[in-house]
Amino acid sequence: MTAPLHEAHPTSPGRRLPDTQQGMRRRNLSRVMHTVNAEGPLSRAAVASRIGLTRAAVSTLVDELVRAGLLDELGPERPGRVGRPGSALALSGRGPAGIGAEVGVDHLAVCAVDLRGQVRARAVRQGTNRGRPSEPVIAELTALVRQVVTEAEREGLWPAGLAVAVPGLVARDARTVIRAPNLDWHDTDLGTLLTGDAPLTGDLPLTVDNEANFGGLAELWLGDGTPRDFLHVSAEIGIGAAVVVDGRLLRGTRGFAGELGHVPVRPEGPACACGGRGCLEQYAGEEAVLRAAGVEPGEGRVGLLAERAAEGDKDVRRALRGAGTALGIALTGAVNLLDPETVVLGGALAGLAPWLLPSLERELTRRTTGPARAVTVSRLGPEGPLLGAAHSVVRGVLDDPAAVSGRQ
Amino acid sequence: MTAPLHEAHPTSPGRRLPDTQQGMRRRNLSRVMHTVNAEGPLSRAAVASRIGLTRAAVSTLVDELVRAGLLDELGPERPGRVGRPGSALALSGRGPAGIGAEVGVDHLAVCAVDLRGQVRARAVRQGTNRGRPSEPVIAELTALVRQVVTEAEREGLWPAGLAVAVPGLVARDARTVIRAPNLDWHDTDLGTLLTGDAPLTGDLPLTVDNEANFGGLAELWLGDGTPRDFLHVSAEIGIGAAVVVDGRLLRGTRGFAGELGHVPVRPEGPACACGGRGCLEQYAGEEAVLRAAGVEPGEGRVGLLAERAAEGDKDVRRALRGAGTALGIALTGAVNLLDPETVVLGGALAGLAPWLLPSLERELTRRTTGPARAVTVSRLGPEGPLLGAAHSVVRGVLDDPAAVSGRQ
C-alpha cells in the first residue's frame, strides 16, 4: 500500500511529494491527517487499519503529529473493551489555522479557520474599493489580517498561511493580480504589498487566487453532496466560473480559465470593457441587471434586488429573468464543451436563484440534449470565496503536515 | 525511482497499474517500451541509465519484451567502443499492430499501425452512410477490418486491438453510439455488431470513441510541437472539439465533452436538430457552408469548396468567411472558459483554413484580451481520427506491454 497522496485524496491540490524515504514519511503523515479528518475521532489502531500500515508505524507518525500540535489525543475511548484502551485522535483545535482574506469590490473580509474547519476569528470592513489604488486597500486588508491573527492566537492557534481571493485574473505566480477591472487594478503584486515593508507575520506563505476559483474549491470541499465534476458560477460585480474536473480545478495555461463573464451571448450586443461585444456580463453582471431593473448602482444592491423580487417588483423580476436567460445561453456553451455533472450557482447569484433559475433552466433544457442538467444552488453563497481561501491553507496542512510542523 | 507510469509518460491514458510487485514489473516493462519509443534505438545500458534501474534488471525486462516480439535487437552498435558491444534495441516492426477504423458520413476507412508508428496496411470505401442502418455499414466495416488484418499479418504483424472512430456521442462503455445525428444512429451497440455473430478476430479488444476525440489525441501524439493544453476543432459534416488539458483528453461526466458544434453563436438564429437555435453548426457545419456558398450537397464537397475558394469564387469565399466568424465567436467562449495554449484546426477544417482563419482570428482577437491566441492548422487534417484510433491501440501496448505479450 503505497498509493501516492494525490490518489488517496484526490480533492487535494495534488502536491506530489518525492519518492524518497523522506517523501514516504511525509506522505504517510498526510494520510494519517486526512484519515482523521475524514473519519475522526479514531484510535491509532483504527487509523492503522484504514491506511494499511502497522500499528507501530502509525504510532510513530501520530506521536510526531501530536508533538507538532496537529493532532489531539482526546483520552481513552470505549473503556468497556478488552485490552489497553485506545486514545481517540482528532485534528487539533489549537494548532495551525488557515487565514483567508477577500478583496471584494464592496468589502474586505478576513477569517481564520482551524484544522477542524471551524471559523474561529473573523473581521469585515464594508465600503467600496472600486477605483481605489491598491496600496491603501491592501494596507486596510493587512490591518484586518493582523486583527484576525491576534484573535486566533488568543485562542491558541497560529497562522499556517494566508490565501487572498481577488475579483480578477491572477498570474500563475499566485501573487500578481494581472487585471481586476472592477477594482481597476492592473499588474498589482500583492506579494510585495502584503509582505513588503512591514512583513505581516514573518514568512507566512501567501497565495493569491481568483475569487471564483476559491468559490469553486469551497464548493468542492464543503458543499453538500457536490460531485467531483462541476461548473461553479459565481458573481459579485463581474461573473466568474470555476471548472472542476475529477476533483481538480482547471486553471488553464495562463491561469485564466473560467472567464464565463466574457463568453459571447449575443455577438452583436453591447460593447464590453473586455473589447468584445454582447458578453454575458452585459446581460447578467450586477450593473446590467441594476440598469435593466431601473435601480441605481451602489452598495448592497444584490440584497436590495432580492428584497424587491421577493416583494413582487415586476421590473426587478423581469431583469432577473433576462439575466437568467443570458446565463442559460452561456451555460449551454459551457455544458456542451465540458459535460459537467452539475452546474452550481454560488456567490451573489445564490441569493437571487429563485428568480434566475426558471429562465436559466429553460434555456439549458431546450438547448442541450439528453437528460436535463442539474442546476443547484450553493449553500455557501457569498461566503464561498473567503471560506475557500482559508480552507485552501488548511488543506495544504493536511496534504503536507511535515511542512508546517516545525513552524509554529 | 518508482514514479508511476502515468507520471513518467503523461500523454498516456493514465491506466494505473496496481502497486504490487507484479504491478511494478509491468510498469517497468512499460517504461522500457516508452523509453525506446521516445529515444530509440538504444542499448540496454542506455535504457538502464534513462530509467534509473540496474543494467541487470533492464536486461531481464528487455529479454521478456524481445521474447514477446515487442522489441527488436538490431545487432551490435558502435563496434569501435571499448567493452562488449551493446545491441541496439528498437520497437518491433513485426509485433503487435493497432487497428484503427473510421465510420465517416461519406466513407469507411481502416488502417494498421505498427509499434513504430508506421501505417502498414490500409483500406477505404467511399460512399455515403447517411441514413443507412448500422448493420450493413458495420458489416462493410468488418470486411475492411478483415482485409487490413490479413494484409498486416502477411507482414508479420498481429492485431493488438481495434479502435473505431464515429461521428457521434459515445457512451462511457466505449462501445455504444448514443447518438450520431449525421448517420441517424441512436443507441447503437457497435460491440455486438463488430464482435457478435462472426467474431472479428477472437477476443480483439474493442474501443469506440468520438472522431473528434481521436483527432485530438492524434494531434497530441503526432502533432508537430503541439503543446499539452489545447483545443482541437475538427469537422466532417458536424463540428466537434477535443479538449486536451495537461496532456489528457477531457471527456466529461457522460463522455460528451467537446460538443463545440452546439455552442450557441446567435441564440435567436436558425433552429438546429439538437433542439437549440443558432448553434455553431448552423453557420460553420458543412451543410450550412454549402448552402451559403450556393453549392449542392454531395460527396467530396469539402474538396470542391477548397478548389473554388482557391480559384477566387466570391460566393464560396464569403461563405467560408462567415463560417470563420462563427467559429471565432464560439471559440471565444471556449478560450475564455478553458484558457488553452493553442487552438488547432483539424479534420476537414484544416483544408479550408486559408479562407476560415482571417475572420476566425479577427473575432478571437477582438473578443479576448491579452496576447493573441495561437490558432494553428493540423498537418494530419482529415487523417487525424483514423490515425488517432490506430495509435490509441499502440499507446495501450506501450502503456502495458505485459497485457498483450502472451496474446499473439
PDB file of N, CA and C in Angstrom, chain A residues 305-340:
ATOM      1  N   LEU A 305     -32.040  43.849  -4.597  1.00  0.00           N
ATOM      2  CA  LEU A 305     -32.715  43.166  -5.715  1.00  0.00           C
ATOM      3  C   LEU A 305     -33.518  41.970  -5.197  1.00  0.00           C
ATOM      4  N   ALA A 306     -32.901  41.186  -4.315  1.00  0.00           N
ATOM      5  CA  ALA A 306     -33.583  40.003  -3.781  1.00  0.00           C
ATOM      6  C   ALA A 306     -34.841  40.416  -3.021  1.00  0.00           C
ATOM      7  N   GLU A 307     -34.709  41.490  -2.243  1.00  0.00           N
ATOM      8  CA  GLU A 307     -35.834  42.003  -1.464  1.00  0.00           C
ATOM      9  C   GLU A 307     -37.006  42.404  -2.379  1.00  0.00           C
ATOM     10  N   ARG A 308     -36.646  43.208  -3.399  1.00  0.00           N
ATOM     11  CA  ARG A 308     -37.703  43.688  -4.298  1.00  0.00           C
ATOM     12  C   ARG A 308     -38.313  42.557  -5.106  1.00  0.00           C
ATOM     13  N   ALA A 309     -37.474  41.619  -5.532  1.00  0.00           N
ATOM     14  CA  ALA A 309     -38.008  40.482  -6.288  1.00  0.00           C
ATOM     15  C   ALA A 309     -38.974  39.692  -5.407  1.00  0.00           C
ATOM     16  N   ALA A 310     -38.598  39.517  -4.142  1.00  0.00           N
ATOM     17  CA  ALA A 310     -39.455  38.768  -3.219  1.00  0.00           C
ATOM     18  C   ALA A 310     -40.782  39.493  -3.006  1.00  0.00           C
ATOM     19  N   GLU A 311     -40.727  40.843  -3.052  1.00  0.00           N
ATOM     20  CA  GLU A 311     -41.960  41.629  -2.892  1.00  0.00           C
ATOM     21  C   GLU A 311     -42.817  41.633  -4.154  1.00  0.00           C
ATOM     22  N   GLY A 312     -42.253  41.073  -5.255  1.00  0.00           N
ATOM     23  CA  GLY A 312     -43.035  41.000  -6.486  1.00  0.00           C
ATOM     24  C   GLY A 312     -42.795  42.134  -7.462  1.00  0.00           C
ATOM     25  N   ASP A 313     -41.745  42.933  -7.240  1.00  0.00           N
ATOM     26  CA  ASP A 313     -41.432  44.051  -8.144  1.00  0.00           C
ATOM     27  C   ASP A 313     -41.248  43.522  -9.574  1.00  0.00           C
ATOM     28  N   LYS A 314     -42.110  43.992 -10.483  1.00  0.00           N
ATOM     29  CA  LYS A 314     -42.124  43.440 -11.842  1.00  0.00           C
ATOM     30  C   LYS A 314     -40.858  43.761 -12.620  1.00  0.00           C
ATOM     31  N   ASP A 315     -40.341  45.002 -12.463  1.00  0.00           N
ATOM     32  CA  ASP A 315     -39.142  45.380 -13.205  1.00  0.00           C
ATOM     33  C   ASP A 315     -37.950  44.538 -12.768  1.00  0.00           C
ATOM     34  N   VAL A 316     -37.836  44.351 -11.446  1.00  0.00           N
ATOM     35  CA  VAL A 316     -36.715  43.555 -10.932  1.00  0.00           C
ATOM     36  C   VAL A 316     -36.848  42.112 -11.403  1.00  0.00           C
ATOM     37  N   ARG A 317     -38.048  41.589 -11.328  1.00  0.00           N
ATOM     38  CA  ARG A 317     -38.231  40.194 -11.755  1.00  0.00           C
ATOM     39  C   ARG A 317     -37.918  40.023 -13.225  1.00  0.00           C
ATOM     40  N   ARG A 318     -38.347  41.002 -14.054  1.00  0.00           N
ATOM     41  CA  ARG A 318     -38.064  40.908 -15.489  1.00  0.00           C
ATOM     42  C   ARG A 318     -36.559  40.975 -15.739  1.00  0.00           C
ATOM     43  N   ALA A 319     -35.881  41.868 -15.001  1.00  0.00           N
ATOM     44  CA  ALA A 319     -34.433  41.996 -15.159  1.00  0.00           C
ATOM     45  C   ALA A 319     -33.732  40.684 -14.785  1.00  0.00           C
ATOM     46  N   LEU A 320     -34.190  40.058 -13.718  1.00  0.00           N
ATOM     47  CA  LEU A 320     -33.562  38.803 -13.295  1.00  0.00           C
ATOM     48  C   LEU A 320     -33.892  37.665 -14.265  1.00  0.00           C
ATOM     49  N   ARG A 321     -35.104  37.689 -14.820  1.00  0.00           N
ATOM     50  CA  ARG A 321     -35.442  36.694 -15.855  1.00  0.00           C
ATOM     51  C   ARG A 321     -34.489  36.814 -17.035  1.00  0.00           C
ATOM     52  N   GLY A 322     -34.254  38.073 -17.447  1.00  0.00           N
ATOM     53  CA  GLY A 322     -33.344  38.308 -18.576  1.00  0.00           C
ATOM     54  C   GLY A 322     -31.939  37.825 -18.258  1.00  0.00           C
ATOM     55  N   ALA A 323     -31.492  38.092 -17.021  1.00  0.00           N
ATOM     56  CA  ALA A 323     -30.155  37.637 -16.619  1.00  0.00           C
ATOM     57  C   ALA A 323     -30.089  36.114 -16.633  1.00  0.00           C
ATOM     58  N   GLY A 324     -31.169  35.478 -16.177  1.00  0.00           N
ATOM     59  CA  GLY A 324     -31.225  34.010 -16.172  1.00  0.00           C
ATOM     60  C   GLY A 324     -31.162  33.447 -17.584  1.00  0.00           C
ATOM     61  N   THR A 325     -31.866  34.107 -18.520  1.00  0.00           N
ATOM     62  CA  THR A 325     -31.826  33.666 -19.918  1.00  0.00           C
ATOM     63  C   THR A 325     -30.400  33.750 -20.457  1.00  0.00           C
ATOM     64  N   ALA A 326     -29.733  34.876 -20.200  1.00  0.00           N
ATOM     65  CA  ALA A 326     -28.360  35.033 -20.689  1.00  0.00           C
ATOM     66  C   ALA A 326     -27.433  34.006 -20.043  1.00  0.00           C
ATOM     67  N   LEU A 327     -27.607  33.788 -18.746  1.00  0.00           N
ATOM     68  CA  LEU A 327     -26.802  32.755 -18.075  1.00  0.00           C
ATOM     69  C   LEU A 327     -27.053  31.388 -18.709  1.00  0.00           C
ATOM     70  N   GLY A 328     -28.314  31.092 -19.029  1.00  0.00           N
ATOM     71  CA  GLY A 328     -28.650  29.803 -19.643  1.00  0.00           C
ATOM     72  C   GLY A 328     -27.985  29.625 -21.003  1.00  0.00           C
ATOM     73  N   ILE A 329     -27.915  30.709 -21.787  1.00  0.00           N
ATOM     74  CA  ILE A 329     -27.279  30.628 -23.111  1.00  0.00           C
ATOM     75  C   ILE A 329     -25.773  30.379 -22.956  1.00  0.00           C
ATOM     76  N   ALA A 330     -25.139  31.170 -22.067  1.00  0.00           N
ATOM     77  CA  ALA A 330     -23.691  30.996 -21.875  1.00  0.00           C
ATOM     78  C   ALA A 330     -23.392  29.616 -21.290  1.00  0.00           C
ATOM     79  N   LEU A 331     -24.246  29.162 -20.378  1.00  0.00           N
ATOM     80  CA  LEU A 331     -24.001  27.858 -19.754  1.00  0.00           C
ATOM     81  C   LEU A 331     -24.252  26.707 -20.738  1.00  0.00           C
ATOM     82  N   THR A 332     -25.124  26.917 -21.721  1.00  0.00           N
ATOM     83  CA  THR A 332     -25.310  25.890 -22.753  1.00  0.00           C
ATOM     84  C   THR A 332     -23.977  25.614 -23.439  1.00  0.00           C
ATOM     85  N   GLY A 333     -23.275  26.702 -23.796  1.00  0.00           N
ATOM     86  CA  GLY A 333     -21.966  26.527 -24.417  1.00  0.00           C
ATOM     87  C   GLY A 333     -21.012  25.786 -23.492  1.00  0.00           C
ATOM     88  N   ALA A 334     -20.998  26.202 -22.222  1.00  0.00           N
ATOM     89  CA  ALA A 334     -20.071  25.590 -21.267  1.00  0.00           C
ATOM     90  C   ALA A 334     -20.396  24.110 -21.049  1.00  0.00           C
ATOM     91  N   VAL A 335     -21.686  23.798 -20.946  1.00  0.00           N
ATOM     92  CA  VAL A 335     -22.098  22.408 -20.719  1.00  0.00           C
ATOM     93  C   VAL A 335     -21.754  21.559 -21.950  1.00  0.00           C
ATOM     94  N   ASN A 336     -21.954  22.103 -23.145  1.00  0.00           N
ATOM     95  CA  ASN A 336     -21.601  21.363 -24.355  1.00  0.00           C
ATOM     96  C   ASN A 336     -20.102  21.095 -24.439  1.00  0.00           C
ATOM     97  N   LEU A 337     -19.304  22.031 -23.971  1.00  0.00           N
ATOM     98  CA  LEU A 337     -17.852  21.844 -24.040  1.00  0.00           C
ATOM     99  C   LEU A 337     -17.326  20.919 -22.961  1.00  0.00           C
ATOM    100  N   LEU A 338     -17.911  21.011 -21.744  1.00  0.00           N
ATOM    101  CA  LEU A 338     -17.293  20.373 -20.580  1.00  0.00           C
ATOM    102  C   LEU A 338     -18.052  19.174 -20.053  1.00  0.00           C
ATOM    103  N   ASP A 339     -19.346  19.073 -20.370  1.00  0.00           N
ATOM    104  CA  ASP A 339     -20.165  17.975 -19.883  1.00  0.00           C
ATOM    105  C   ASP A 339     -19.988  17.745 -18.375  1.00  0.00           C
ATOM    106  N   PRO A 340     -20.235  18.789 -17.569  1.00  0.00           N
ATOM    107  CA  PRO A 340     -20.103  18.608 -16.121  1.00  0.00           C
ATOM    108  C   PRO A 340     -21.300  17.853 -15.560  1.00  0.00           C
TER     109      PRO A 340
END
